Amino acid sequence: MSIINNEVPNNKILLKRITVDPNDKEQIENFNKNFITNHVFNQKVEIILPIKKGANEEVEEDNNNESDKKSQQKPKAKGSLLSQASSSYLLVEGEFTSLFQEQSITPLPSSSNNKSLDGINTKQLYYQIETTLDLLLSHEFIDKYIKNGGFYAISQLNFIDSGNVVAFLPNSKIILNVDKETYQELGLLGKSSVFKNLQRYIITLDMTSKEYQRGSKSYTRLIWSLKDRLSSINLICFYQKLNSTQLQSIDFPQGVKVLPSYNQPTQEILNLRLPTLNIINENLNINNSNNDIKMIYNDFINEWVEVLGFASLGINLNQVKDFEIGNSLLSQCPIATKCLKATQKGLVSNSFILELIEKIKLMLSKGLIEYGVLNIYGFADTPISWNSIEHNFLYGGENDQSLLILPNNKFISSNLIGTYDYYC
């Protein structure tokens, strides 16, 4: 794996190149861990797939007779090519429809949630809740959802640079990033922030620790502190059992205000100017031993991220604007390509992202797309980013990733991180 660190105004871009052997279980697990599952909280995921025209639309049977083979070698009529192109779009779009299908559910009463959501499609279900933290730390809730792992929750409507933020991690830990005044009021043991020493503090609670066993003095003190000295907070959350790909319903304690929600999907076919696979490979496979290679790579990284930004916004720029924009990569792709663009926004699970990667790899193996782009957006006010490293906010709270999925199991990861973040 090669890594290139590119400094840009107010943030950093890290480019990582990796090849994964699909038959090597250890390589696959390391890729999933290092590139996907170590980023816990995702508020939006987006795919952009440049569709090949009429690719692999005909399947030859082994028992075709000679006359059939000769007929297949004859030039196809224009109408046949058009129908092949349409078929490619339909195949790609149809493959992802079930993953980006809008759902609707009837909200549960805000004051009680003893009803089960069994029988409802919970694949993209998450919960918006309002509660005090002590309610989520009842022993019943800890034993059922937190201690065994798989409970994800992150605070909303609070800001990491000026308020108090909370995250429940799937490894049974709880992270509180609080201001100095709140830290002193809580009286819980923590450490000063890496970024704002003596102004903000990080409190980490491991709910598997003997320290917080039922009836212990530490647990009693914790509940008392959270109940009386920390106001109610808004969180979004879901529960996913370890080694499961499905999200599970949650029975919250009495007093928690609950609103079940689904991620909001979009799916459309757009004409977008994106570089071809050949152009991308030319920029990635430059062999140069002198220092100029760093400048070449930096230019490619910046221009690639800019092109992705236009595509993400659904902008198909007119060629007249090329000189004004000054993006040489964009100028190399004058003809727009039909692309599938689909998004999910809310609280997106990593299992859903891994499923998307497998779908994209399947489309590549069938020759239906040139390559796949998977954009993952984190929360600006999350207390952690990659590998549970402390996250903070300066001009922006970026902790985003763009994964370029190429044929032959090659991946290019572009990570956009904020100025204050020091690891990705």
Short mmCIF file of C-alpha atoms in Angstrom, two decimals, residues 2-402:
data_model
loop_
_atom_site.label_atom_id
_atom_site.label_comp_id
_atom_site.label_asym_id
_atom_site.label_seq_id
_atom_site.Cartn_x
_atom_site.Cartn_y
_atom_site.Cartn_z
CA SER A 2 1.30 3.46 -0.90
CA ILE A 3 0.22 6.64 0.90
CA ILE A 4 0.48 10.25 -0.28
CA ASN A 5 -0.33 13.14 2.06
CA ASN A 6 -1.46 16.32 0.30
CA GLU A 7 -1.98 19.52 2.30
CA VAL A 8 -4.75 21.82 1.00
CA PRO A 9 -6.25 24.96 2.58
CA ASN A 10 -8.02 24.18 5.89
CA ASN A 11 -7.78 20.39 5.51
CA LYS A 12 -5.69 17.46 4.27
CA ILE A 13 -6.18 14.81 1.60
CA LEU A 14 -4.59 11.38 2.01
CA LEU A 15 -4.39 9.15 -1.05
CA LYS A 16 -3.94 5.42 -0.43
CA ARG A 17 -3.50 2.76 -3.10
CA ILE A 18 -4.15 -0.89 -2.36
CA THR A 19 -4.76 -4.18 -4.17
CA VAL A 20 -6.84 -6.85 -2.42
CA ASP A 21 -6.64 -10.53 -3.33
CA PRO A 22 -10.30 -11.71 -3.40
CA ASN A 23 -9.16 -15.20 -2.39
CA ASP A 24 -7.16 -14.03 0.63
CA LYS A 25 -9.49 -13.84 3.63
CA GLU A 26 -6.91 -12.01 5.76
CA GLN A 27 -6.38 -9.31 3.11
CA ILE A 28 -10.14 -8.80 2.79
CA GLU A 29 -10.57 -8.51 6.57
CA ASN A 30 -7.68 -6.03 6.82
CA PHE A 31 -9.13 -3.94 4.00
CA ASN A 32 -12.58 -3.86 5.60
CA LYS A 33 -11.09 -2.94 8.97
CA ASN A 34 -8.60 -0.30 7.79
CA PHE A 35 -10.77 1.40 5.17
CA ILE A 36 -14.40 0.92 6.21
CA THR A 37 -15.28 -0.32 9.69
CA ASN A 38 -12.75 1.84 11.55
CA HIS A 39 -14.88 4.86 10.59
CA VAL A 40 -17.81 4.31 12.92
CA PHE A 41 -20.33 7.07 12.16
CA ASN A 42 -21.44 7.79 8.58
CA GLN A 43 -24.14 10.35 7.85
CA LYS A 44 -24.21 9.84 4.08
CA VAL A 45 -23.02 7.38 1.48
CA GLU A 46 -23.04 8.00 -2.26
CA ILE A 47 -22.17 5.91 -5.31
CA ILE A 48 -21.30 7.23 -8.76
CA LEU A 49 -21.01 4.56 -11.46
CA PRO A 50 -20.00 5.44 -15.07
CA ILE A 51 -21.95 2.93 -17.16
CA LYS A 52 -20.39 1.26 -20.18
CA LYS A 53 -22.40 1.39 -23.38
CA GLY A 54 -23.76 -2.02 -24.35
CA ALA A 55 -21.20 -3.87 -22.29
CA ASN A 56 -21.50 -7.66 -21.99
CA GLU A 57 -25.11 -7.65 -23.06
CA GLU A 58 -24.92 -10.91 -25.00
CA VAL A 59 -24.23 -14.22 -23.32
CA GLU A 60 -22.92 -16.98 -25.56
CA GLU A 61 -24.07 -20.48 -24.74
CA ASP A 62 -21.51 -23.29 -25.01
CA ASN A 63 -23.83 -25.33 -27.22
CA ASN A 64 -24.40 -22.61 -29.85
CA ASN A 65 -24.21 -24.07 -33.34
CA GLU A 66 -21.93 -22.70 -36.06
CA SER A 67 -24.67 -20.70 -37.75
CA ASP A 68 -25.43 -18.92 -34.48
CA LYS A 69 -21.78 -17.97 -34.09
CA LYS A 70 -21.62 -16.58 -37.62
CA SER A 71 -24.75 -14.54 -37.05
CA GLN A 72 -23.22 -13.10 -33.88
CA GLN A 73 -20.17 -11.95 -35.87
CA LYS A 74 -22.28 -9.86 -38.25
CA PRO A 75 -22.33 -6.08 -37.65
CA LYS A 76 -25.22 -5.08 -35.42
CA ALA A 77 -27.78 -2.54 -36.47
CA LYS A 78 -27.87 0.86 -34.82
CA GLY A 79 -31.07 -0.01 -33.03
CA SER A 80 -29.40 -3.04 -31.51
CA LEU A 81 -26.61 -0.88 -30.04
CA LEU A 82 -29.13 1.52 -28.58
CA SER A 83 -31.07 -1.30 -27.01
CA GLN A 84 -27.84 -2.71 -25.58
CA ALA A 85 -27.02 0.65 -24.01
CA SER A 86 -30.47 0.91 -22.52
CA SER A 87 -30.13 -2.63 -21.22
CA SER A 88 -26.83 -1.72 -19.49
CA TYR A 89 -28.47 1.18 -17.70
CA LEU A 90 -31.40 -0.97 -16.63
CA LEU A 91 -29.15 -3.76 -15.37
CA VAL A 92 -26.99 -1.45 -13.27
CA GLU A 93 -29.92 0.59 -11.99
CA GLY A 94 -31.94 -2.53 -11.19
CA GLU A 95 -29.07 -4.07 -9.23
CA PHE A 96 -29.07 -1.16 -6.77
CA THR A 97 -32.81 -0.38 -6.60
CA SER A 98 -33.43 -2.57 -3.56
CA LEU A 99 -30.60 -0.85 -1.66
CA PHE A 100 -31.84 2.67 -2.41
CA GLN A 101 -35.56 2.12 -2.03
CA GLU A 102 -37.51 4.62 0.06
CA GLN A 103 -39.14 3.22 3.18
CA SER A 104 -41.80 4.58 5.51
CA ILE A 105 -42.90 3.56 8.99
CA THR A 106 -45.42 4.78 11.52
CA PRO A 107 -43.65 6.51 14.42
CA LEU A 108 -44.03 4.98 17.85
CA PRO A 109 -45.52 7.03 20.70
CA SER A 110 -42.86 9.41 22.01
CA SER A 111 -43.37 8.44 25.64
CA SER A 112 -43.36 4.67 25.25
CA ASN A 113 -41.66 2.23 22.96
CA ASN A 114 -42.44 -1.21 24.26
CA LYS A 115 -43.80 -2.18 20.87
CA SER A 116 -41.51 -4.24 18.71
CA LEU A 117 -40.56 -3.40 15.15
CA ASP A 118 -40.28 -7.07 14.22
CA GLY A 119 -41.67 -7.70 10.78
CA ILE A 120 -40.69 -4.24 9.55
CA ASN A 121 -37.74 -3.92 7.18
CA THR A 122 -35.07 -2.70 9.60
CA LYS A 123 -32.16 -2.79 7.16
CA GLN A 124 -31.84 0.99 7.08
CA LEU A 125 -33.69 1.78 10.29
CA TYR A 126 -32.26 4.12 12.86
CA TYR A 127 -33.75 5.99 15.81
CA GLN A 128 -33.89 9.64 16.75
CA ILE A 129 -34.14 9.89 20.51
CA GLU A 130 -34.18 12.52 23.24
CA THR A 131 -33.02 11.36 26.65
CA THR A 132 -30.77 11.89 29.62
CA LEU A 133 -27.73 9.62 29.53
CA ASP A 134 -28.55 7.90 32.80
CA LEU A 135 -31.61 6.25 31.18
CA LEU A 136 -29.41 4.58 28.55
CA LEU A 137 -27.10 3.33 31.29
CA SER A 138 -29.68 1.30 33.18
CA HIS A 139 -28.30 -2.19 33.80
CA GLU A 140 -31.06 -3.74 31.69
CA PHE A 141 -30.18 -1.61 28.67
CA ILE A 142 -26.43 -2.08 29.18
CA ASP A 143 -26.76 -5.87 29.39
CA LYS A 144 -29.06 -6.16 26.37
CA TYR A 145 -27.53 -3.67 23.92
CA ILE A 146 -24.25 -2.11 25.08
CA LYS A 147 -22.13 -4.69 26.90
CA ASN A 148 -22.22 -7.28 24.10
CA GLY A 149 -21.37 -4.68 21.47
CA GLY A 150 -23.19 -3.36 18.42
CA PHE A 151 -24.94 -0.28 19.81
CA TYR A 152 -24.12 2.86 17.79
CA ALA A 153 -25.22 6.34 18.87
CA ILE A 154 -24.01 9.88 18.26
CA SER A 155 -25.33 13.16 19.64
CA GLN A 156 -27.01 15.72 17.40
CA LEU A 157 -27.68 19.48 17.61
CA ASN A 158 -24.57 19.97 19.79
CA PHE A 159 -21.26 21.32 18.49
CA ILE A 160 -17.87 19.85 19.26
CA ASP A 161 -16.14 23.24 19.40
CA SER A 162 -18.69 24.96 21.65
CA GLY A 163 -20.89 22.33 23.33
CA ASN A 164 -20.93 18.78 24.69
CA VAL A 165 -21.00 15.78 22.35
CA VAL A 166 -21.44 12.07 23.07
CA ALA A 167 -20.88 8.85 21.15
CA PHE A 168 -21.69 5.23 22.00
CA LEU A 169 -19.21 2.98 20.18
CA PRO A 170 -19.96 -0.61 19.10
CA ASN A 171 -17.13 -1.85 21.35
CA SER A 172 -19.17 -0.97 24.49
CA LYS A 173 -17.34 2.30 25.12
CA ILE A 174 -18.90 5.73 25.56
CA ILE A 175 -17.02 8.91 24.63
CA LEU A 176 -17.96 12.29 26.09
CA ASN A 177 -16.24 15.39 24.68
CA VAL A 178 -17.21 18.20 27.06
CA ASP A 179 -16.24 21.77 27.89
CA LYS A 180 -14.27 22.64 31.02
CA GLU A 181 -17.30 23.76 33.03
CA THR A 182 -19.23 20.53 32.37
CA TYR A 183 -16.14 18.43 33.12
CA GLN A 184 -15.75 20.05 36.52
CA GLU A 185 -19.45 19.64 37.32
CA LEU A 186 -19.50 15.95 36.39
CA GLY A 187 -16.49 15.07 38.51
CA LEU A 188 -15.67 12.08 36.29
CA LEU A 189 -12.10 11.10 35.43
CA GLY A 190 -10.97 12.14 31.95
CA LYS A 191 -8.10 13.71 30.05
CA SER A 192 -7.60 17.06 28.37
CA SER A 193 -8.28 17.37 24.64
CA VAL A 194 -5.34 16.97 22.28
CA PHE A 195 -6.54 20.01 20.35
CA LYS A 196 -7.86 22.32 23.05
CA ASN A 197 -5.81 21.54 26.12
CA LEU A 198 -7.48 22.67 29.38
CA GLN A 199 -10.52 23.99 27.47
CA ARG A 200 -12.13 20.67 26.57
CA TYR A 201 -11.93 17.21 28.13
CA ILE A 202 -12.48 13.65 26.95
CA ILE A 203 -14.21 11.14 29.24
CA THR A 204 -14.13 7.47 28.18
CA LEU A 205 -16.44 4.96 29.87
CA ASP A 206 -15.91 1.23 29.27
CA MET A 207 -19.18 -0.46 30.15
CA THR A 208 -17.55 -3.91 30.20
CA SER A 209 -15.28 -2.83 33.06
CA LYS A 210 -15.80 -4.28 36.55
CA GLU A 211 -15.76 -0.68 37.74
CA TYR A 212 -19.33 -0.25 36.44
CA GLN A 213 -20.81 -3.53 37.61
CA ARG A 214 -24.28 -3.53 39.12
CA GLY A 215 -24.25 -1.98 42.59
CA SER A 216 -20.67 -0.68 42.47
CA LYS A 217 -19.83 2.72 43.92
CA SER A 218 -18.43 3.90 40.59
CA TYR A 219 -21.64 2.99 38.77
CA THR A 220 -23.81 4.70 41.38
CA ARG A 221 -21.66 7.84 41.18
CA LEU A 222 -21.78 7.77 37.36
CA ILE A 223 -25.58 7.61 37.22
CA TRP A 224 -25.90 10.37 39.83
CA SER A 225 -23.53 12.65 37.88
CA LEU A 226 -25.21 12.11 34.51
CA LYS A 227 -28.74 12.43 35.88
CA ASP A 228 -28.34 15.62 37.88
CA ARG A 229 -25.53 17.45 36.10
CA LEU A 230 -26.02 16.83 32.39
CA SER A 231 -29.15 17.95 30.55
CA SER A 232 -31.06 15.78 28.09
CA ILE A 233 -29.49 15.26 24.67
CA ASN A 234 -30.62 14.30 21.18
CA LEU A 235 -29.03 11.24 19.63
CA ILE A 236 -29.40 9.12 16.53
CA CYS A 237 -28.67 5.44 16.98
CA PHE A 238 -29.09 1.87 15.77
CA TYR A 239 -28.29 -1.60 17.05
CA GLN A 240 -26.55 -4.29 15.04
CA LYS A 241 -25.51 -7.56 16.63
CA LEU A 242 -21.91 -8.58 16.08
CA ASN A 243 -21.37 -10.61 12.89
CA SER A 244 -24.84 -9.63 11.64
CA THR A 245 -25.66 -7.56 8.55
CA GLN A 246 -29.17 -6.65 9.70
CA LEU A 247 -30.11 -3.81 12.03
CA GLN A 248 -32.24 -4.79 15.02
CA SER A 249 -35.15 -3.09 16.76
CA ILE A 250 -34.47 -1.49 20.15
CA ASP A 251 -36.65 -1.40 23.27
CA PHE A 252 -35.64 1.82 24.98
CA PRO A 253 -36.15 2.46 28.71
CA GLN A 254 -39.28 4.25 29.85
CA GLY A 255 -38.88 8.01 29.58
CA VAL A 256 -36.84 8.03 26.36
CA LYS A 257 -38.57 9.94 23.55
CA VAL A 258 -38.27 7.85 20.40
CA LEU A 259 -38.82 8.48 16.68
CA PRO A 260 -37.94 5.53 14.38
CA SER A 261 -36.61 6.78 11.04
CA TYR A 262 -35.25 5.48 7.75
CA ASN A 263 -32.26 6.73 5.80
CA GLN A 264 -33.38 8.98 2.96
CA PRO A 265 -32.45 7.51 -0.46
CA THR A 266 -32.06 8.99 -3.93
CA GLN A 267 -31.30 7.26 -7.23
CA GLU A 268 -30.99 8.74 -10.71
CA ILE A 269 -29.23 8.41 -14.08
CA LEU A 270 -27.22 11.53 -14.98
CA ASN A 271 -24.92 12.68 -17.77
CA LEU A 272 -21.61 13.55 -16.10
CA ARG A 273 -18.16 14.39 -17.38
CA LEU A 274 -15.86 11.93 -15.67
CA PRO A 275 -12.41 10.69 -16.73
CA THR A 276 -12.24 7.31 -18.40
CA LEU A 277 -10.48 4.37 -16.79
CA ASN A 278 -7.53 4.85 -19.17
CA ILE A 279 -7.08 8.48 -18.11
CA ILE A 280 -7.15 7.50 -14.44
CA ASN A 281 -4.60 4.73 -14.98
CA GLU A 282 -2.30 7.08 -16.88
CA ASN A 283 -2.23 9.43 -13.90
CA LEU A 284 -1.76 6.66 -11.37
CA ASN A 285 0.92 4.69 -13.22
CA ILE A 286 3.46 7.45 -13.79
CA ASN A 287 6.98 6.08 -13.34
CA ASN A 288 9.27 8.89 -12.31
CA SER A 289 12.13 8.72 -9.85
CA ASN A 290 12.60 12.46 -9.35
CA ASN A 291 10.74 14.83 -7.06
CA ASP A 292 8.36 15.95 -9.81
CA ILE A 293 6.22 12.87 -9.21
CA LYS A 294 4.96 14.34 -5.95
CA MET A 295 3.76 17.47 -7.74
CA ILE A 296 2.10 15.37 -10.46
CA TYR A 297 0.31 13.26 -7.88
CA ASN A 298 -0.74 16.31 -5.90
CA ASP A 299 -2.23 17.89 -9.02
CA PHE A 300 -4.09 14.67 -9.83
CA ILE A 301 -5.43 14.34 -6.27
CA ASN A 302 -6.70 17.92 -6.19
CA GLU A 303 -8.27 17.71 -9.65
CA TRP A 304 -9.80 14.28 -9.01
CA VAL A 305 -11.43 15.49 -5.80
CA GLU A 306 -12.71 18.57 -7.64
CA VAL A 307 -14.20 16.47 -10.46
CA LEU A 308 -15.88 14.23 -7.87
CA GLY A 309 -17.30 17.33 -6.22
CA PHE A 310 -18.96 18.40 -9.47
CA ALA A 311 -20.30 14.87 -10.01
CA SER A 312 -21.59 14.64 -6.45
CA LEU A 313 -23.56 17.84 -7.00
CA GLY A 314 -24.90 16.44 -10.29
CA ILE A 315 -23.24 19.21 -12.30
CA ASN A 316 -22.47 18.46 -15.96
CA LEU A 317 -20.20 21.37 -16.81
CA ASN A 318 -20.15 22.92 -20.26
CA GLN A 319 -16.77 22.70 -22.00
CA VAL A 320 -16.78 26.49 -22.34
CA LYS A 321 -16.15 26.66 -18.58
CA ASP A 322 -13.04 24.41 -18.70
CA PHE A 323 -10.55 27.26 -19.10
CA GLU A 324 -12.22 29.23 -16.33
CA ILE A 325 -12.11 26.26 -13.94
CA GLY A 326 -8.57 25.29 -14.88
CA ASN A 327 -8.97 21.56 -14.23
CA SER A 328 -6.81 19.63 -16.71
CA LEU A 329 -8.36 16.30 -15.71
CA LEU A 330 -11.82 17.62 -16.55
CA SER A 331 -10.61 18.93 -19.91
CA GLN A 332 -9.51 15.38 -20.83
CA CYS A 333 -13.10 14.14 -20.68
CA PRO A 334 -15.12 16.37 -23.05
CA ILE A 335 -17.92 13.85 -23.58
CA ALA A 336 -20.43 13.23 -20.81
CA THR A 337 -21.00 9.67 -19.63
CA LYS A 338 -24.26 8.23 -18.37
CA CYS A 339 -23.82 7.48 -14.67
CA LEU A 340 -25.87 5.98 -11.90
CA LYS A 341 -25.80 8.30 -8.90
CA ALA A 342 -27.44 7.09 -5.69
CA THR A 343 -27.30 8.21 -2.06
CA GLN A 344 -28.43 7.20 1.42
CA LYS A 345 -28.50 9.87 4.12
CA GLY A 346 -29.20 9.55 7.84
CA LEU A 347 -27.11 7.13 9.91
CA VAL A 348 -25.56 4.61 7.54
CA SER A 349 -24.15 1.30 8.80
CA ASN A 350 -20.78 -0.02 7.67
CA SER A 351 -22.41 -3.33 6.72
CA PHE A 352 -24.47 -1.42 4.14
CA ILE A 353 -21.29 0.17 2.77
CA LEU A 354 -19.57 -3.22 2.51
CA GLU A 355 -22.61 -4.55 0.63
CA LEU A 356 -22.32 -1.64 -1.82
CA ILE A 357 -18.66 -2.46 -2.42
CA GLU A 358 -19.53 -6.06 -3.26
CA LYS A 359 -22.27 -4.90 -5.65
CA ILE A 360 -19.87 -2.53 -7.39
CA LYS A 361 -17.26 -5.29 -7.73
CA LEU A 362 -19.96 -7.51 -9.26
CA MET A 363 -20.82 -4.80 -11.82
CA LEU A 364 -17.12 -4.49 -12.67
CA SER A 365 -16.75 -8.24 -13.15
CA LYS A 366 -19.70 -8.19 -15.56
CA GLY A 367 -18.16 -5.32 -17.51
CA LEU A 368 -21.18 -3.07 -16.98
CA ILE A 369 -19.32 -0.09 -15.48
CA GLU A 370 -15.94 1.57 -16.06
CA TYR A 371 -15.21 1.88 -12.36
CA GLY A 372 -17.07 2.71 -9.18
CA VAL A 373 -16.88 5.70 -6.85
CA LEU A 374 -18.08 5.34 -3.27
CA ASN A 375 -18.21 8.56 -1.24
CA ILE A 376 -18.61 8.32 2.54
CA TYR A 377 -19.37 11.41 4.64
CA GLY A 378 -18.80 11.54 8.38
CA PHE A 379 -20.39 13.84 10.95
CA ALA A 380 -18.67 17.18 11.50
CA ASP A 381 -19.38 17.11 15.25
CA THR A 382 -18.40 13.53 16.02
CA PRO A 383 -15.99 13.15 18.95
CA ILE A 384 -13.94 10.57 17.01
CA SER A 385 -12.90 9.93 13.42
CA TRP A 386 -10.89 7.01 11.99
CA ASN A 387 -9.67 4.37 14.46
CA SER A 388 -11.52 6.16 17.28
CA ILE A 389 -8.91 8.94 17.24
CA GLU A 390 -10.10 12.25 18.70
CA HIS A 391 -11.77 14.53 16.15
CA ASN A 392 -12.18 18.28 16.25
CA PHE A 393 -13.40 21.26 14.28
CA LEU A 394 -11.50 24.30 12.97
CA TYR A 395 -12.89 25.79 9.75
CA GLY A 396 -14.71 22.56 9.05
CA GLY A 397 -15.16 19.14 10.60
CA GLU A 398 -14.38 17.04 7.55
CA ASN A 399 -13.84 13.33 8.06
CA ASP A 400 -14.88 12.06 4.66
CA GLN A 401 -13.64 9.37 2.31
CA SER A 402 -13.89 8.69 -1.40
#
